[in-house]
Coordinates of C-alpha atoms in Angstrom, one line a residue:
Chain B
X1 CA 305.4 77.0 22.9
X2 CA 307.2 74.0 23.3
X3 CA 305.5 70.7 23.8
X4 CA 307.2 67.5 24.8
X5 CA 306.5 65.2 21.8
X6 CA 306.0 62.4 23.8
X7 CA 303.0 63.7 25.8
X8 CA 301.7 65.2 22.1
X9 CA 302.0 61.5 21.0
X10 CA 299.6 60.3 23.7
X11 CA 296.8 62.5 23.7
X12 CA 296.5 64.0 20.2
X13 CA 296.2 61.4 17.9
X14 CA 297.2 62.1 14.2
X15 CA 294.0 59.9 12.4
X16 CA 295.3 60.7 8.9
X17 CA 298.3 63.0 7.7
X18 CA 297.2 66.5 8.9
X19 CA 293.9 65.1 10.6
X20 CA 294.2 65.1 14.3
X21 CA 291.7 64.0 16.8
X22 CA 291.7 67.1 19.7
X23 CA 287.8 65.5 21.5
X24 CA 287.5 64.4 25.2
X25 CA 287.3 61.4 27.1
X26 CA 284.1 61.3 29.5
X27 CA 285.7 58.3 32.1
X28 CA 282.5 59.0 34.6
X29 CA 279.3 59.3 33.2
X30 CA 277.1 56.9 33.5
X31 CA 273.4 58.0 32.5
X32 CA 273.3 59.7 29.2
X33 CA 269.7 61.0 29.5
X34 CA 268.3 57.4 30.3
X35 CA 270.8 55.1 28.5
X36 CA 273.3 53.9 30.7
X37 CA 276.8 54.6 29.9
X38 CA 278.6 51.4 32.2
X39 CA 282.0 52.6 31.0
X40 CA 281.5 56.3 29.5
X41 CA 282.2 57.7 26.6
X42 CA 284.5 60.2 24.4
X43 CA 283.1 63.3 22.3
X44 CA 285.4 63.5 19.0
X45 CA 286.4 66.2 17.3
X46 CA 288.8 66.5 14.5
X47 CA 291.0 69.2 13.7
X48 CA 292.3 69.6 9.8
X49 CA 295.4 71.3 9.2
X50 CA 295.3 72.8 5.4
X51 CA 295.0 76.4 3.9
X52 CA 291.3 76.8 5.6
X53 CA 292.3 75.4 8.7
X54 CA 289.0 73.3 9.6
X55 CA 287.4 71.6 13.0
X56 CA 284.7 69.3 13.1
X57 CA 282.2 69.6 15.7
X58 CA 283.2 70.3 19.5
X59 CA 282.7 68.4 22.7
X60 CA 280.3 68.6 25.9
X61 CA 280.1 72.0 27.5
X62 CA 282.4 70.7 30.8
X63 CA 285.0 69.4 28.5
X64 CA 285.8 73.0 26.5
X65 CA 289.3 73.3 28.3
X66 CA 290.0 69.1 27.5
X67 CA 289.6 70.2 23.5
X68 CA 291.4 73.9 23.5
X69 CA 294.5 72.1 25.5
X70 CA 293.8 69.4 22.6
X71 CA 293.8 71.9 20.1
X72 CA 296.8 74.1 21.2
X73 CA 299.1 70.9 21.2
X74 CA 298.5 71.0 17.5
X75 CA 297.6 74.9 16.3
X76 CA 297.2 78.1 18.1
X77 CA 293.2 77.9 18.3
X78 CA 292.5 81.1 16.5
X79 CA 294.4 80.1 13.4
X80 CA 291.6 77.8 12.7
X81 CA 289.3 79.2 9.7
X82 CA 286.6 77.1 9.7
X83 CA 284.3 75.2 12.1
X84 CA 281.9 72.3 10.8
X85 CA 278.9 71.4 13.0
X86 CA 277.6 68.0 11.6
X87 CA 275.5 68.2 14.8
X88 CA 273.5 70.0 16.9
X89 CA 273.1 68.3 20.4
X90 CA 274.9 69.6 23.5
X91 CA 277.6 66.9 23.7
X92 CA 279.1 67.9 20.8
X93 CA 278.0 71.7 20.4
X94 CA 278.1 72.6 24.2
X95 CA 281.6 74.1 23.4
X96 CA 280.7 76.1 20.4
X97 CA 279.9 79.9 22.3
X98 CA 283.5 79.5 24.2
X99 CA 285.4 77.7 21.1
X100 CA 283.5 80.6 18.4
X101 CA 285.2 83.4 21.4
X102 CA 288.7 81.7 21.4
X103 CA 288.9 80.9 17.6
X104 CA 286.7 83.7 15.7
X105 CA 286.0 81.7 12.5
X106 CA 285.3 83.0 9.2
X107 CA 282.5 80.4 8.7
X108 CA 280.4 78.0 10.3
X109 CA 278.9 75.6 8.1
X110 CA 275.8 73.6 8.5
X111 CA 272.6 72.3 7.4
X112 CA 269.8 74.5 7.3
X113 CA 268.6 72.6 9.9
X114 CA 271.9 73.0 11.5
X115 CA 271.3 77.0 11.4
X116 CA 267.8 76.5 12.9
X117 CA 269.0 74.2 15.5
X118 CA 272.3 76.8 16.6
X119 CA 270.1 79.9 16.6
X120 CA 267.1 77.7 19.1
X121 CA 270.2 76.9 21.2
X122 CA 272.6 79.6 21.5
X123 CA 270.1 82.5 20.3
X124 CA 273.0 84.0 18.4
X125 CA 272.1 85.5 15.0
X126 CA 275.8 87.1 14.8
X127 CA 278.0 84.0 14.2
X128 CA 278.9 83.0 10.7
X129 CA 276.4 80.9 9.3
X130 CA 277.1 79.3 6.2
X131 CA 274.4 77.1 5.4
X132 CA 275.6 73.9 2.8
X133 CA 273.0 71.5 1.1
X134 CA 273.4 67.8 1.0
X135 CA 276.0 67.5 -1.8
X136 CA 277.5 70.7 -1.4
X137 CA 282.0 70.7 -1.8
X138 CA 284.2 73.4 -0.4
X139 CA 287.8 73.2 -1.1
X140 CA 289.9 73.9 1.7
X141 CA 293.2 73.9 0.3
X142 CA 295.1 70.4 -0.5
X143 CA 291.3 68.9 0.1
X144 CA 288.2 68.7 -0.7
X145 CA 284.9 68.7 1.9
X146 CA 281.8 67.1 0.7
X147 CA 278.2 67.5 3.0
X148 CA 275.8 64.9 3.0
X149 CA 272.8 65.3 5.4
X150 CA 271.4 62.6 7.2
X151 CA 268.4 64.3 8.6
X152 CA 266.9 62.3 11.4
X153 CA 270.2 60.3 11.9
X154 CA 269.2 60.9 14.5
X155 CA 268.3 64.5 14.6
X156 CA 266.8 66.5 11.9
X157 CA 270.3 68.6 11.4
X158 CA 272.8 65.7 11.3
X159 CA 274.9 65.6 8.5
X160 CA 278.1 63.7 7.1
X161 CA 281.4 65.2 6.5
X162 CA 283.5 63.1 3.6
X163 CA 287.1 64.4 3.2
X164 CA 287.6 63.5 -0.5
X165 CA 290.9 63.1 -0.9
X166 CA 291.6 61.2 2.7
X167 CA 288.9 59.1 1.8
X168 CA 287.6 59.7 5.5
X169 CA 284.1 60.0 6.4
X170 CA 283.3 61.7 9.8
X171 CA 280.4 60.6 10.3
X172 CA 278.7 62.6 13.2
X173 CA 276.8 60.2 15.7
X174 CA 276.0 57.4 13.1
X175 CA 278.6 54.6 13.6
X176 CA 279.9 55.5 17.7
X177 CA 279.9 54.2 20.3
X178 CA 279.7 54.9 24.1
X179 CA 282.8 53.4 25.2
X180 CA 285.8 56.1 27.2
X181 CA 289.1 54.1 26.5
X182 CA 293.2 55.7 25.6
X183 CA 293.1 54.2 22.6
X184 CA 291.5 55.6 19.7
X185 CA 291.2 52.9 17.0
X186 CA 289.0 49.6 16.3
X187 CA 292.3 47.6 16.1
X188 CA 293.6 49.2 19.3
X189 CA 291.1 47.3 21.4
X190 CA 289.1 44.4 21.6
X191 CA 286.8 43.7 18.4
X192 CA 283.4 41.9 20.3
X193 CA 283.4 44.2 22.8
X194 CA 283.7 47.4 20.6
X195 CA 280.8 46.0 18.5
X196 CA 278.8 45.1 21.6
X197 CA 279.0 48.9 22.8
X198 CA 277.7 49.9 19.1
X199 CA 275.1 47.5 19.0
X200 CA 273.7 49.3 22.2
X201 CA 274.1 52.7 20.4
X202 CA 272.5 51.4 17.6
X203 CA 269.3 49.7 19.2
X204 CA 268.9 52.8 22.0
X205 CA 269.4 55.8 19.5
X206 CA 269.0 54.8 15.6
X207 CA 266.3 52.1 16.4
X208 CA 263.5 54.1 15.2
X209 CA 264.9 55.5 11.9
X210 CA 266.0 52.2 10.6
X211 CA 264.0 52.3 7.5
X212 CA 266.3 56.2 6.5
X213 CA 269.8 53.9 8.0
X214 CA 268.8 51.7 4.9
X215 CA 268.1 54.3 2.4
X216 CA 271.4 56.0 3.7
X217 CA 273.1 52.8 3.2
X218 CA 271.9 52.3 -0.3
X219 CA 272.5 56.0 -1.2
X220 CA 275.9 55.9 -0.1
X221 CA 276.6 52.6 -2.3
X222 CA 275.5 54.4 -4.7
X223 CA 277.9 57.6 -5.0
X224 CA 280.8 55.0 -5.1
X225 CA 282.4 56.7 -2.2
X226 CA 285.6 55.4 -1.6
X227 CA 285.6 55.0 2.1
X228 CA 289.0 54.5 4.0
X229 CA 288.5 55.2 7.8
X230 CA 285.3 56.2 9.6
X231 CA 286.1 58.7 12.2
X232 CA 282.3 59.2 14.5
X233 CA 281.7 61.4 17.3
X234 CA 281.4 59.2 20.1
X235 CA 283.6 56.2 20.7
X236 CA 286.9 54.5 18.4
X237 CA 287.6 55.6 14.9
X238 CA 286.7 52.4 12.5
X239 CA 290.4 52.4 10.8
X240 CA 290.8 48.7 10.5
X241 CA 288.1 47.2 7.6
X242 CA 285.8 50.3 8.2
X243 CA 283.1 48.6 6.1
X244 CA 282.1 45.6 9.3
X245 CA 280.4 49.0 10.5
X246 CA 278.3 49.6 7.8
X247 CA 277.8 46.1 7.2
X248 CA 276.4 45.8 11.0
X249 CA 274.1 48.5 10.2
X250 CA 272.7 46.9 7.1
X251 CA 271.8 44.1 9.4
X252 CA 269.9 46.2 12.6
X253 CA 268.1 48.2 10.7
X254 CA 266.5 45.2 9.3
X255 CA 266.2 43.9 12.3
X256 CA 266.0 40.5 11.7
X257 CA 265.7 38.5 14.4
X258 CA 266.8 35.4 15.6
X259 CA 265.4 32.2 17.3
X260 CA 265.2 33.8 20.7
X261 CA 262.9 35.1 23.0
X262 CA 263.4 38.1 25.5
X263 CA 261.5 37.6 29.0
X264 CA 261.6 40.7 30.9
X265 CA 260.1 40.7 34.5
X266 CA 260.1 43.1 37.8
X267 CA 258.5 41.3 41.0
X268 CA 257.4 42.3 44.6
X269 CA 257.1 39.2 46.5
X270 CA 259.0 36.6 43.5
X271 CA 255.5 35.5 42.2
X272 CA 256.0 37.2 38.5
X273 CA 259.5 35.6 38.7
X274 CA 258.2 32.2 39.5
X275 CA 256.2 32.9 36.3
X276 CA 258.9 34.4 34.2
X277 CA 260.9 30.9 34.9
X278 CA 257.9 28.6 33.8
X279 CA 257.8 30.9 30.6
X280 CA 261.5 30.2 30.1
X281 CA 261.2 26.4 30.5
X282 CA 258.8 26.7 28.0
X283 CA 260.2 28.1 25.6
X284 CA 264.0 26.4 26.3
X285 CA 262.0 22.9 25.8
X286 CA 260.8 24.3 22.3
X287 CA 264.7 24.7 21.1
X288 CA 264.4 29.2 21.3
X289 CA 267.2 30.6 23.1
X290 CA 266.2 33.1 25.6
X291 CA 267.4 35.7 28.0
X292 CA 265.5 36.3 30.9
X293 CA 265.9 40.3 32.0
X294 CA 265.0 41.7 35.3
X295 CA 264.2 45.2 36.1
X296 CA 266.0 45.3 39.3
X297 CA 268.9 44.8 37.8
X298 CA 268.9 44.9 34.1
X299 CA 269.0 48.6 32.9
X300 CA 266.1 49.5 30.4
X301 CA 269.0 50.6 27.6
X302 CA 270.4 46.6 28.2
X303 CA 266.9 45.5 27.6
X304 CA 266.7 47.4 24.2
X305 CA 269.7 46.0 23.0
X306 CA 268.7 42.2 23.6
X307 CA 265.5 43.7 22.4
X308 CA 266.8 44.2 18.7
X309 CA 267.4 40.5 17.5
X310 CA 264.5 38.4 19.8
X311 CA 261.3 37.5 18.2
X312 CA 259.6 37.3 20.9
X313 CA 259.1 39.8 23.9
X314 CA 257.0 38.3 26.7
X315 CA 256.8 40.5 29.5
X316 CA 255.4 40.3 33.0
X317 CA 254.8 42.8 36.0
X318 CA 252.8 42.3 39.2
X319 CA 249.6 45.0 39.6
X320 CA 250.3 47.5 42.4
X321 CA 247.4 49.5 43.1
X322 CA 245.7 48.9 40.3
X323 CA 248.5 49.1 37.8
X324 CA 252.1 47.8 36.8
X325 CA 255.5 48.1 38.6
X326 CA 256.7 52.0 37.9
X327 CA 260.0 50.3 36.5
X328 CA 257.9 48.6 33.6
X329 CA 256.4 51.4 33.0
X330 CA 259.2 53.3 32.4
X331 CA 260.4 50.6 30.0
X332 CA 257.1 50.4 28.4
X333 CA 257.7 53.6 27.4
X334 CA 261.4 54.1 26.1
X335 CA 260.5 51.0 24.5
X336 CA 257.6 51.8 22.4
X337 CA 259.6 55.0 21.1
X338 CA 262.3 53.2 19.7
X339 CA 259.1 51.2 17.7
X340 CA 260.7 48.0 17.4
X341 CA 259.1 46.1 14.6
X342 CA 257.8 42.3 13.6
X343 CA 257.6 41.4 17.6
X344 CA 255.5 38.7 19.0
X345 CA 254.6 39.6 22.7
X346 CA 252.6 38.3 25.6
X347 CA 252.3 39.6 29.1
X348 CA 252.2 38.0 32.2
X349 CA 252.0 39.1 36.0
X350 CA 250.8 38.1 39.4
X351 CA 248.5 40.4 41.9
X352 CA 246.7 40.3 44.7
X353 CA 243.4 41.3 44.2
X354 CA 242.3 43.2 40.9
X355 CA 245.4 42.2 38.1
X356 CA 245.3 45.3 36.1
X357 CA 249.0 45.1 34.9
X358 CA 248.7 42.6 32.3
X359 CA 245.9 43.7 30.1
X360 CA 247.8 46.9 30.5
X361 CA 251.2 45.4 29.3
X362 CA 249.3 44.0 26.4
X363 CA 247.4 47.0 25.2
X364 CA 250.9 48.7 25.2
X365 CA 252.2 45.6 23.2
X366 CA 249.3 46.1 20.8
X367 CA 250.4 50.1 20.5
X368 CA 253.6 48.8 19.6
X369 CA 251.6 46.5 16.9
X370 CA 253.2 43.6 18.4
X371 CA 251.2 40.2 17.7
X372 CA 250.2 39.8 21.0
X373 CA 249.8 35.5 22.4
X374 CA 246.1 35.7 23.8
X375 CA 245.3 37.8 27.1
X376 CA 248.2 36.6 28.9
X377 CA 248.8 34.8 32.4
X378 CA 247.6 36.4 35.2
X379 CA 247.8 34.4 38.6
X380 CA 246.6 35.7 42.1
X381 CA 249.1 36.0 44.9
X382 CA 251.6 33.2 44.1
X383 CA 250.8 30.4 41.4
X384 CA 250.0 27.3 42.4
X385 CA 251.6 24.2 40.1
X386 CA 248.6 24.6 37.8
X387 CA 249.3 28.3 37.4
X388 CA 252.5 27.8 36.3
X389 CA 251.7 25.3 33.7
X390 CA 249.8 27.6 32.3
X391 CA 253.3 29.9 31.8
X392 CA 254.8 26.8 30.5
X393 CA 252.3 26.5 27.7
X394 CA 252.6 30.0 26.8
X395 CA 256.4 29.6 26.8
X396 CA 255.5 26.5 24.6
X397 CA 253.1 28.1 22.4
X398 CA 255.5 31.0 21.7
X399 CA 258.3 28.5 21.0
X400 CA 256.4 27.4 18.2
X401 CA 255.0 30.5 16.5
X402 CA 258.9 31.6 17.0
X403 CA 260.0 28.5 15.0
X404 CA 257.5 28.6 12.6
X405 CA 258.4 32.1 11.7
X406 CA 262.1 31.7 11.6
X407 CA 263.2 29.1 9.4
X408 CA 266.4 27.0 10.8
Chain P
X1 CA 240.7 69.5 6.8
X2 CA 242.3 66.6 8.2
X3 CA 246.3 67.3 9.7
X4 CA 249.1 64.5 9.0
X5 CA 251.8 63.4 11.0
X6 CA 255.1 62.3 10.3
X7 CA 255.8 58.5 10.7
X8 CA 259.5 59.1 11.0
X9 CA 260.0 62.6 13.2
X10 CA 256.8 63.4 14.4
X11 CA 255.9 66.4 12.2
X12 CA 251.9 67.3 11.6
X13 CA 251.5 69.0 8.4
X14 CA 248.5 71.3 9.4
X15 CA 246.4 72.5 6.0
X16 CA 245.5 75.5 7.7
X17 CA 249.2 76.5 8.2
X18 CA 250.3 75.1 4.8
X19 CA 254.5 74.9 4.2
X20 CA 255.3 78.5 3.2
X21 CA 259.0 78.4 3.2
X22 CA 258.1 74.9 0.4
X23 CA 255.6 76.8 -1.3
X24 CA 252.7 75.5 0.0
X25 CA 250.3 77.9 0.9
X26 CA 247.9 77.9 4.0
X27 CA 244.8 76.4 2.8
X28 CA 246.6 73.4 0.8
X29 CA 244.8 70.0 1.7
X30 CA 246.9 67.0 2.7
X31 CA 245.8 65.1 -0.9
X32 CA 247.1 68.5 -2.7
X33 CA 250.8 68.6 -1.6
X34 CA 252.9 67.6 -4.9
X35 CA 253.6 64.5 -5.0
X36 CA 257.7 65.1 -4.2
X37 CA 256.7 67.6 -1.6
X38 CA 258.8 66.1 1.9
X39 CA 258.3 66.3 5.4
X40 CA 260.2 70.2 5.9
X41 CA 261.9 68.9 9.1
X42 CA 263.0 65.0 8.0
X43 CA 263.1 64.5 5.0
X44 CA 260.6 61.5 4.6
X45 CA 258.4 61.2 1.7
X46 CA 254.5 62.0 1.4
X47 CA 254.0 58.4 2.0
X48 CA 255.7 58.5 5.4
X49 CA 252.2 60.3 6.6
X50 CA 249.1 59.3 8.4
X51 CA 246.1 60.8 9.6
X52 CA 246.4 62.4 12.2

């Protein structure tokens, strides 16, 4: 088959000598079960070129034709030997059935979590398994594969795959980003942007296991792996000083936070907004920096990720027959499942005739073992000056626990 | 005998059901589990547990 090097050149990028990205570029989706995806997202898989000729992972089941055209630019698809699945979820094994038919591999390697994971999907005890524990080398010719699970990053089967002698890491979902672009490297595009994309990742999907990010961190310092490029499954390949990655993940998982306060609001009839501005002069006079978040038009994943750094999250919802707004509920919820740590909180809310929502935002708060500011500000219908006063205070009161906790 | 859950996936180690495939037999109490016995599906350590 004859392929035009230039169009070879432009799709299938050569990461490192023999190492060839051959993944898909989602341009269009834009809700990734509940996170939203404003400018999509790419599923990455690598193809290595040696004796055992190996690919990593696969892509979303829609997108099987985008990796075999990938794959046959570089290698007729059943000369490959080996396929690695560092994880299990659909968007990077939804291609396996029809990529194991086209290929026939003589192994499949994953964790043993990896194995349990593949049989509850696909339900096929025929494929070749070949189960590796965290530390576990194969040689595939010219280099050497190392496995190093990551269990609950952010699934129980993930694992690492370190190519020893490229000094690469492919590093599964840890270190992407949801971002569909032509380009495939850090340098390539713009360097606040990329990191506000994985910042989002971070907050919306490795939130919760920050305490095993840091033990992952400190493990890895530990085997003195030389790290050159890392190449994740989602997003642009860290090529360029690979390490601000890690380094950026040191910092979330300890997710220290800043002077700042979040103040996140939905409103019928502009009452709890009224109230939501108070709370913001409040806390502005005090010297925190704030970002005020509305549910109409903020998106609960955009909330988490302002979420991650602010002390203080001080939230208000109107009652609606007899509880809060559906859209703070929903946020309620994602939120307390990411269990964000060391928060202040405080709720807030206007209503009509019975005020339900803001003990209910509160006891939520306490779930989340937030230190919650007294029983909150509730006003009827819409505050008067004296009512919002009282939002001042609180916005005053927070200000001053905020700076108290956080030295300059 | 009291179940414990998981503080990092979720897991509940149930005494009655024990961890055969770690060597823990049905019947093991929460307090009984080695002390480097880990959660079978994440990893985390004995310490990572709480009540149910």
């Amino acid at each position: 088959m004859l392929i035009n090097v230039e169009e070879k050149l432009r799709t299938v990028v050569e990461i490192k000598n023999g190492v060839h990205w051959v993944g898909a570029v989602d341009w269009h989706i834009r809700d990734f079960h509940g996170y939203s995806t404003n400018k999509g997202t790419t599923y990455n898989s690598y193809l290595v070129l040696d004796d055992k000729v190996t690919l990593f992972d696969t892509v979303k089941k829609p997108f099987k034709n985008d990796m075999l055209h990938n794959i046959y630019k570089v290698i007729e698809p059943s000369k490959i030997d080996y396929l690695v699945v560092n994880h299990v979820e659909p968007d990077h094994s939804g291609s396996i059935p029809e990529i194991l038919e086209a290929v026939k591999p003589e192994k499949v390697f994953c964790s043993a979590r990896g194995k349990k994971a593949l049989l509850d999907h696909y339900h096929r005890d025929d494929w070749p398994y070949e189960v590796v524990e965290s530390g576990a080398e194969i040689s595939i010719g010219k280099r050497t594969i190392s496995f190093l699970e990551t269990r609950m990053l952010h699934w129980p089967d993930s694992m690492f795959s370190y190519l020893k002698e490229d000094a690469l890491l492919i590093s599964s979902d840890a270190f992407g980003q949801h971002w569909a672009t032509s380009e495939r490297f850090n340098d390539e595009v713009d360097g606040p942007e990329l990191m506000s994309h994985a910042v989002k990742y971070y907050a919306n999907i490795l939130l919760p296991y920050s305490g095993l990010v840091q033990k992952l961190i400190a493990d890895v310092q530990k085997m003195n792996l030389e790290i050159d490029m890392i190449a994740p499954d989602h997003g642009l390949i860290w090529r360029t000083n690979p390490h601000q990655i890690v380094e950026a993940y040191y910092k979330w998982s300890k997710q220290e936070c800043k002077r700042k306060a979040l103040v996140i609001f939905d409103t019928m009839w502009h009452s709890t907004e009224m109230m939501a501005k108070a709370i913001e002069d409040g806390l502005i006079e005090s010297g925190i920096s704030v970002k005020v978040m509305s549910l109409e038009g903020d998106h609960r994943s955009d909330v988490i990720t302002e979420l991650i750094d602010s002390k203080a999250v001080i939230i208000g919802s109107p009652t609606l027959n007899n509880g809060m707004l559906p859209r703070m509920a929903d946020l309620l919820c994602y939120m307390k499942g990411l269990r964000p740590i060391d928060k202040f909180g405080a709720a807030f809310g206007s209503y009509g005739w019975s005020g339900e929502a803001v003990k209910q935002i509160a006891k939520s708060m306490e779930e989340m073992k937030m230190k919650v500011f007294g029983s909150g500000v509730n006003q009827q219908f819409v505050p008067n000056h004296e009512g919002l006063k009282k939002c001042v205070d609180l916005g005053r009161e927070i200000g001053r626990a905020i700076k108290e906790a956080i030295p300059d | 005998m009291e179940k414990y859950v998981c503080q990092v996936c979720g897991y509940v180690y149930d005494p009655a059901s024990g961890d055969p495939d770690n060597g823990v037999n049905p019947g093991t109490a929460f307090a009984d589990l080695p002390a480097d016995w880990v959660c079978p599906v994440c990893g985390a350590d004995k310490d990572s547990f709480s009540p149910e």
